[in-house]
XYZ file of C-alpha atoms in Angstrom:
430
model
C -0.001 -0.133 -0.287
C 1.592 3.290 -1.155
C 0.876 6.059 1.261
C -0.509 8.969 0.074
C 2.403 11.320 -0.032
C 1.749 14.875 -2.055
C 3.497 13.340 -5.132
C 0.507 10.770 -5.014
C -2.443 13.527 -4.797
C -0.422 15.707 -7.264
C -0.787 13.003 -9.715
C -4.103 11.197 -9.099
C -5.172 15.349 -8.911
C -3.015 16.140 -13.282
C -5.014 12.809 -13.605
C -7.667 14.075 -13.150
C -7.908 17.411 -14.980
C -6.126 14.790 -17.913
C -9.082 13.128 -17.438
C -11.694 15.571 -17.452
C -12.819 16.238 -21.070
C -13.476 12.285 -21.651
C -15.170 12.260 -18.139
C -18.035 15.574 -19.861
C -17.953 13.288 -23.262
C -19.208 10.474 -20.947
C -21.169 12.485 -18.784
C -22.956 13.739 -22.151
C -24.035 10.162 -23.649
C -25.196 9.286 -20.775
C -27.364 11.876 -20.435
C -28.364 11.072 -23.992
C -30.240 8.364 -22.852
C -33.850 8.645 -21.766
C -34.111 6.369 -18.008
C -36.616 6.899 -17.239
C -39.046 5.192 -14.667
C -39.380 0.850 -16.624
C -37.164 2.488 -19.397
C -33.881 2.626 -17.677
C -32.625 -0.413 -20.066
C -30.144 0.773 -22.356
C -28.743 2.792 -19.644
C -27.812 -0.393 -17.112
C -26.117 -1.532 -20.831
C -24.347 1.478 -21.421
C -22.920 1.290 -17.870
C -22.214 -2.216 -17.920
C -19.844 -1.546 -20.467
C -18.431 0.170 -19.220
C -17.599 -0.838 -15.938
C -17.455 -4.316 -18.196
C -14.168 -1.643 -19.947
C -12.474 -1.046 -17.097
C -11.862 -4.657 -16.050
C -14.234 -4.360 -12.709
C -15.890 -7.268 -12.228
C -19.715 -7.269 -13.203
C -23.113 -8.959 -11.260
C -26.203 -7.573 -13.942
C -29.495 -8.707 -12.545
C -32.913 -8.479 -12.709
C -35.077 -7.487 -9.811
C -37.132 -9.842 -8.142
C -40.456 -7.949 -5.962
C -40.912 -11.081 -3.653
C -37.223 -11.334 -2.749
C -38.041 -7.394 -1.411
C -41.664 -6.568 -0.248
C -40.779 -7.932 3.351
C -37.551 -6.014 3.655
C -37.412 -2.813 5.987
C -37.843 0.481 3.434
C -39.820 -1.217 0.597
C -42.397 1.300 -0.971
C -45.363 -0.867 -3.484
C -44.706 -0.883 -7.780
C -47.070 0.431 -9.874
C -46.214 -0.163 -13.458
C -44.911 -3.018 -15.272
C -41.385 -3.319 -13.253
C -40.406 -6.891 -15.238
C -36.913 -5.799 -16.429
C -35.914 -3.820 -14.014
C -32.411 -4.398 -13.065
C -29.252 -3.274 -10.550
C -25.740 -3.689 -12.300
C -22.719 -3.736 -9.486
C -19.291 -3.629 -10.569
C -16.117 -4.476 -7.818
C -12.997 -3.687 -6.992
C -11.096 -6.589 -5.652
C -7.046 -6.194 -4.964
C -5.071 -8.946 -4.423
C -3.475 -6.745 -0.985
C -5.636 -5.450 0.892
C -5.098 -2.978 3.353
C -8.039 -0.105 3.596
C -11.430 0.381 4.343
C -13.983 -1.334 1.961
C -16.328 0.619 0.537
C -19.872 1.410 -2.250
C -19.730 3.966 -4.387
C -23.670 4.570 -5.374
C -25.552 6.199 -7.965
C -29.267 5.939 -9.258
C -29.854 6.866 -13.296
C -33.603 6.724 -12.991
C -34.564 10.432 -13.483
C -38.078 12.351 -13.462
C -40.157 12.843 -16.348
C -39.167 16.172 -18.707
C -42.934 17.720 -18.771
C -43.357 19.714 -22.468
C -40.123 19.157 -24.044
C -41.598 22.511 -26.124
C -40.940 24.415 -22.249
C -37.183 23.405 -22.946
C -34.521 26.334 -23.956
C -32.717 23.270 -25.202
C -33.945 19.732 -25.758
C -33.845 17.736 -22.360
C -31.813 14.739 -23.518
C -30.164 16.487 -26.089
C -26.923 17.289 -23.209
C -25.484 20.985 -24.129
C -22.429 22.874 -22.332
C -23.680 26.650 -22.532
C -21.157 28.668 -20.540
C -19.690 25.983 -18.385
C -22.628 24.281 -17.442
C -24.413 20.525 -19.025
C -28.059 21.279 -19.780
C -30.137 17.997 -19.670
C -32.249 15.356 -17.776
C -30.523 14.183 -15.275
C -27.183 15.369 -15.930
C -27.859 17.071 -11.723
C -30.144 14.719 -10.456
C -27.932 12.253 -10.869
C -25.388 10.996 -13.336
C -22.777 13.968 -13.186
C -21.759 11.915 -9.250
C -21.810 8.397 -10.310
C -19.851 9.642 -13.265
C -17.211 11.924 -10.998
C -17.844 8.313 -8.318
C -16.772 6.639 -11.666
C -14.341 8.772 -12.990
C -12.892 9.166 -8.831
C -11.417 5.048 -9.557
C -9.934 6.276 -13.119
C -8.236 8.717 -11.628
C -6.798 6.391 -9.282
C -6.010 4.180 -12.556
C -4.764 6.382 -14.546
C -2.316 8.130 -11.198
C -0.615 4.399 -10.864
C -2.798 3.485 -7.783
C -5.863 0.616 -7.415
C -7.504 1.111 -4.067
C -6.398 -0.890 -0.824
C -9.454 -2.925 -0.352
C -12.685 -4.131 -2.254
C -15.026 -1.325 -3.719
C -18.118 -1.694 -5.109
C -19.666 0.606 -7.680
C -23.838 0.054 -8.019
C -25.822 1.878 -10.461
C -28.935 1.593 -9.612
C -33.441 2.737 -10.440
C -35.870 3.488 -8.247
C -34.563 6.041 -6.928
C -36.744 8.789 -7.234
C -39.917 6.190 -6.598
C -39.468 4.127 -4.546
C -35.518 3.401 -3.923
C -35.759 -0.469 -4.311
C -32.690 -0.145 -6.933
C -31.145 0.511 -3.484
C -32.510 -1.908 -1.469
C -31.714 -4.889 -4.057
C -28.266 -4.588 -3.531
C -28.176 -5.182 0.269
C -30.513 -7.870 -0.662
C -28.094 -9.466 -2.573
C -25.497 -8.774 0.192
C -23.041 -6.031 -0.890
C -21.983 -4.790 1.965
C -19.166 -2.640 3.050
C -17.199 -0.035 5.438
C -18.687 2.782 4.172
C -21.492 3.814 1.880
C -20.869 7.107 0.029
C -23.420 8.574 -2.563
C -22.155 11.446 -4.577
C -26.123 13.771 -4.466
C -26.129 17.009 -6.276
C -25.909 18.232 -2.874
C -24.841 22.057 -4.139
C -21.105 20.453 -2.280
C -22.818 20.552 1.416
C -22.833 17.383 3.323
C -26.208 15.939 3.735
C -26.581 15.528 7.730
C -30.642 14.226 7.860
C -32.978 14.277 5.137
C -36.802 13.920 5.773
C -38.547 10.299 4.554
C -41.441 10.375 2.408
C -44.995 8.801 1.561
C -46.559 8.390 -1.944
C -50.328 7.638 -1.915
C -52.992 8.090 -4.318
C -56.275 9.521 -3.622
C -59.022 8.037 -6.035
C -62.185 9.490 -5.437
C -65.194 8.748 -7.354
C -68.234 10.211 -8.164
C -71.746 10.291 -9.657
C -71.936 10.794 -13.766
C -74.775 12.460 -15.221
C -75.280 15.233 -18.533
C -73.537 18.411 -17.854
C -77.027 20.301 -18.392
C -78.530 18.527 -15.423
C -75.069 18.749 -13.397
C -76.669 19.160 -9.986
C -78.278 15.446 -9.589
C -74.703 14.082 -10.330
C -71.497 14.157 -8.149
C -68.325 15.679 -9.406
C -65.325 14.046 -9.067
C -62.453 15.965 -9.972
C -64.535 19.742 -7.550
C -64.249 16.580 -4.747
C -61.183 15.626 -5.767
C -60.176 19.434 -4.768
C -61.462 19.429 -1.401
C -59.721 16.306 -0.339
C -56.419 17.430 -1.459
C -57.240 21.372 0.156
C -57.979 19.268 3.736
C -54.711 17.080 3.861
C -53.183 20.518 2.921
C -54.756 22.147 6.028
C -52.900 18.772 8.154
C -49.602 20.001 6.086
C -49.692 22.712 7.768
C -50.226 20.203 10.863
C -47.503 18.391 10.719
C -45.120 21.268 9.650
C -45.959 23.289 13.282
C -44.532 19.891 14.470
C -41.475 20.349 12.744
C -40.918 23.122 14.715
C -39.500 20.849 17.750
C -37.950 18.760 15.730
C -33.920 18.258 16.468
C -32.573 18.979 12.430
C -35.124 20.791 10.860
C -36.454 23.265 13.645
C -34.272 26.176 11.362
C -35.574 24.525 8.468
C -37.913 26.481 7.237
C -41.744 24.401 5.708
C -39.281 21.179 5.728
C -42.059 19.708 5.218
C -43.856 19.690 2.013
C -46.698 18.098 1.045
C -47.814 17.812 -3.111
C -49.881 17.050 -5.432
C -48.330 15.951 -8.043
C -50.322 13.991 -10.652
C -53.805 13.851 -11.670
C -56.192 12.182 -14.096
C -60.266 11.368 -14.377
C -63.754 12.409 -16.207
C -64.091 10.997 -19.240
C -66.491 13.840 -21.393
C -65.868 16.854 -21.599
C -70.082 16.919 -21.238
C -70.072 14.557 -18.336
C -70.218 14.988 -14.533
C -67.044 13.142 -13.964
C -67.084 9.871 -12.228
C -63.750 9.757 -11.319
C -60.515 11.054 -10.311
C -57.243 10.174 -9.065
C -54.484 12.233 -7.425
C -50.713 10.820 -6.429
C -49.474 12.815 -4.064
C -45.845 12.696 -2.349
C -45.867 14.227 1.341
C -43.209 14.390 3.162
C -42.299 13.483 6.979
C -39.790 13.979 9.442
C -36.956 11.532 10.796
C -37.916 9.865 13.545
C -41.986 9.681 13.092
C -44.004 6.179 12.732
C -44.943 5.932 8.911
C -47.716 3.641 10.337
C -48.442 5.815 12.872
C -47.756 8.836 9.531
C -50.728 6.961 7.148
C -53.244 7.005 9.916
C -52.853 10.572 10.086
C -53.571 11.266 5.883
C -56.434 8.171 6.104
C -58.447 9.477 9.167
C -57.550 13.555 7.851
C -59.605 12.237 4.409
C -62.041 10.561 6.304
C -62.818 13.555 8.164
C -63.340 15.516 4.834
C -65.684 13.302 3.230
C -68.196 13.279 6.412
C -68.599 16.005 5.780
C -68.678 15.981 1.892
C -72.643 16.660 0.012
C -71.484 13.485 -1.693
C -68.792 12.295 0.201
C -69.500 11.309 3.184
C -71.827 9.050 1.096
C -68.937 7.830 -0.936
C -65.559 7.781 0.543
C -62.726 8.295 -1.028
C -60.278 5.679 -0.956
C -56.313 6.289 0.047
C -53.598 3.601 -1.862
C -50.138 3.682 -1.226
C -48.937 3.281 -3.881
C -45.171 4.087 -4.124
C -42.396 5.414 -1.742
C -42.867 4.549 2.324
C -39.860 6.327 3.396
C -38.954 7.015 7.136
C -36.875 10.241 7.477
C -32.912 10.126 8.224
C -30.019 11.321 10.685
C -25.705 10.878 9.959
C -25.705 8.742 13.306
C -22.392 5.903 13.616
C -20.602 7.818 11.075
C -17.678 9.300 13.293
C -15.074 7.341 11.482
C -15.738 8.097 7.353
C -17.326 12.181 8.730
C -13.119 12.713 9.933
C -11.685 11.264 6.743
C -14.411 13.698 4.846
C -13.109 16.400 6.150
C -9.929 15.803 6.219
C -10.486 15.403 2.552
C -12.570 18.297 2.698
C -9.513 20.232 4.051
C -7.566 19.292 1.412
C -9.623 20.385 -1.634
C -11.264 23.081 0.227
C -8.534 24.887 2.360
C -9.822 27.284 4.992
C -13.556 27.283 3.420
C -16.698 25.972 5.668
C -18.243 23.078 4.678
C -21.802 23.719 4.614
C -24.107 20.356 6.387
C -27.661 19.844 4.404
C -31.014 19.268 6.371
C -33.025 18.449 3.238
C -36.094 18.554 2.559
C -35.956 15.796 0.027
C -34.730 12.542 0.066
C -32.213 10.236 -1.406
C -30.863 6.400 -0.502
C -28.656 7.231 1.275
C -31.092 6.046 4.461
C -30.728 2.424 3.598
C -27.872 1.367 4.625
C -27.880 1.744 8.509
C -30.449 -0.233 8.274
C -28.061 -3.065 7.236
C -24.783 -1.904 9.279
C -23.345 0.087 6.700
C -23.054 4.271 8.193
C -23.529 6.215 4.714
C -22.558 10.422 3.529
C -24.058 11.593 0.826
C -22.442 14.889 -1.184
C -21.648 15.627 -4.581
C -22.007 18.906 -7.439
C -23.341 21.621 -7.595
C -26.703 22.233 -9.696
C -29.847 24.177 -10.201
C -33.418 22.991 -11.197
C -33.932 20.036 -10.947
C -36.525 17.837 -11.969
C -37.304 21.167 -13.553
C -37.245 22.664 -16.687
C -33.637 23.110 -17.881
C -31.844 21.001 -15.176
C -28.781 22.183 -15.468
C -25.251 20.508 -13.315
C -22.494 22.650 -13.048
C -18.892 21.376 -15.292
C -16.479 22.986 -12.884
C -18.141 21.336 -9.763
C -18.719 18.216 -11.034
C -14.091 18.594 -11.477
C -14.154 19.717 -8.738
C -16.032 16.752 -7.007
C -14.488 13.697 -8.972
C -11.156 15.404 -7.146
C -12.889 15.129 -4.111
C -14.170 11.803 -4.004
C -10.376 10.169 -5.466
C -8.564 11.341 -2.944
C -10.832 10.729 -0.384
C -11.722 7.285 -1.934
C -6.989 7.172 -1.525
C -8.082 8.243 2.296
C -10.506 6.108 3.168
C -9.713 2.484 1.194
C -5.270 3.155 1.221
C -4.002 2.767 -1.983
C -1.812 -0.277 -4.029
C 0.846 0.994 -6.242
C 0.639 -0.335 -9.920
C 3.336 -1.791 -11.277
C 4.167 -0.929 -15.017
C-alpha cells in the first residue's frame, strides 16, 4: 500500500484534470439515454459496458419484487417492473489493506414535461457557459460519473484502491428506492457507502422521509345539462386535496420542535403531483385519481403517519355533500420511506472533512438538512454507515436542469482523494 504523499496527491489531481474532457463526453453520452421509469435498460447497458471495459467484475441481475417485499424500506410498485435491473461492478484487490467502500448512483430520471418548454431538448445535452444542460445531468448522472472517473484517476496515477470497492448503478431512487434495497438484499456490504447526489457541495446531515399515495375519488356521472343531479369527482378531489393541505400545516408546526429541522422553513411538503379524471367534457366526471407526495420527519413512525392521512381524508369526506356516502380510497403506491439522520459515522465523517481540507482549504463545509430524500437512508438498516455529498446544479426536476461542470471536476477530485484516504492505495506495477 502506497502512502498518500504529496506526489501521489498531485498525480491524482493531474489525472482528474487530464481526463476531464473524456469524462464530460461520457456524461453527455449518459444523459442522451432517456432513462425514465421502467425504461432504464439502455442506461444500465451503458453503465455495465463501462464497468466491464475497466476490468471490474460485473453483477447484472433482474430485480425480483418478492425478494424485497418483506424488507424494511420497501415501497409498493405500480407499473411494469418486469425489466428492472441492478448493475454492480466490483474491484477486489489481491492485497487488501484498507476499508471497503460502496459508491452508488441512480440513473433513473423524472419525466421532462412538455419538451417545448425547455430551452434546449432535455435528452440532447448542451454545454453553455460551463454548465451541461439536460434531464439527469445534475440528478444524478454527474455524481455517478464523478465516482467512476475518480476511480479512473487513481488508476491513471498508478494506483488502485487497497480494499474492495462496489460501484452500484441503481434505479427507482425517484419513486421507491428499491434499486438500492436490491443491492442490500443481494448481499453487498462495505465499511461505508458514499452517494454523490448533487448536494451543491453541502454535507448531508439529515433528510425527511416520504410517503406516496393516491386519492381515488368517485362521483356520480350525469349529463352536464343536469349537473346538479350528479357529483363531480374532480371538484370533490380538490376538496380532499385542501384537507390534506391542512394536515401539512399541522405537521410543519410539529417540525419546529425537531432538532434537525427546527430551523428549516416548511420542511414537510405536500404535493398533489399528478391528476387524471373524467371521460367527457359534457359528462359530470365519475372518477378522479390524484397521485400525492408528502414528507415526514426522521423519527416518525410511518404507520402512524399513514393513519393520520387516512383519518384526515375520512374526516373531510364525512362533511362532504356527496363523499359522505361514497368515501374516497387512499392507496399507497410508491415511497414508504423513513427520515434519516447521520449517526454512527464519526470515522468516515472525519476522513471526509480531512479530504475537504485538502481540496478546499479553509472554506467551511456547510451541512444540510434535506427536505427531499436519497437512498442514503437504507444503509444504516444493514449496519453500513452512509454519507452523501456531490456537485452543484440547478433546476432539478424542473425545466432546463443543468450541472456546473467546474463543480463536477472538483467533486471528482474530492472523491478520488477520499477513496485514497478511506480505502488506502496499492501501487500498480508498470
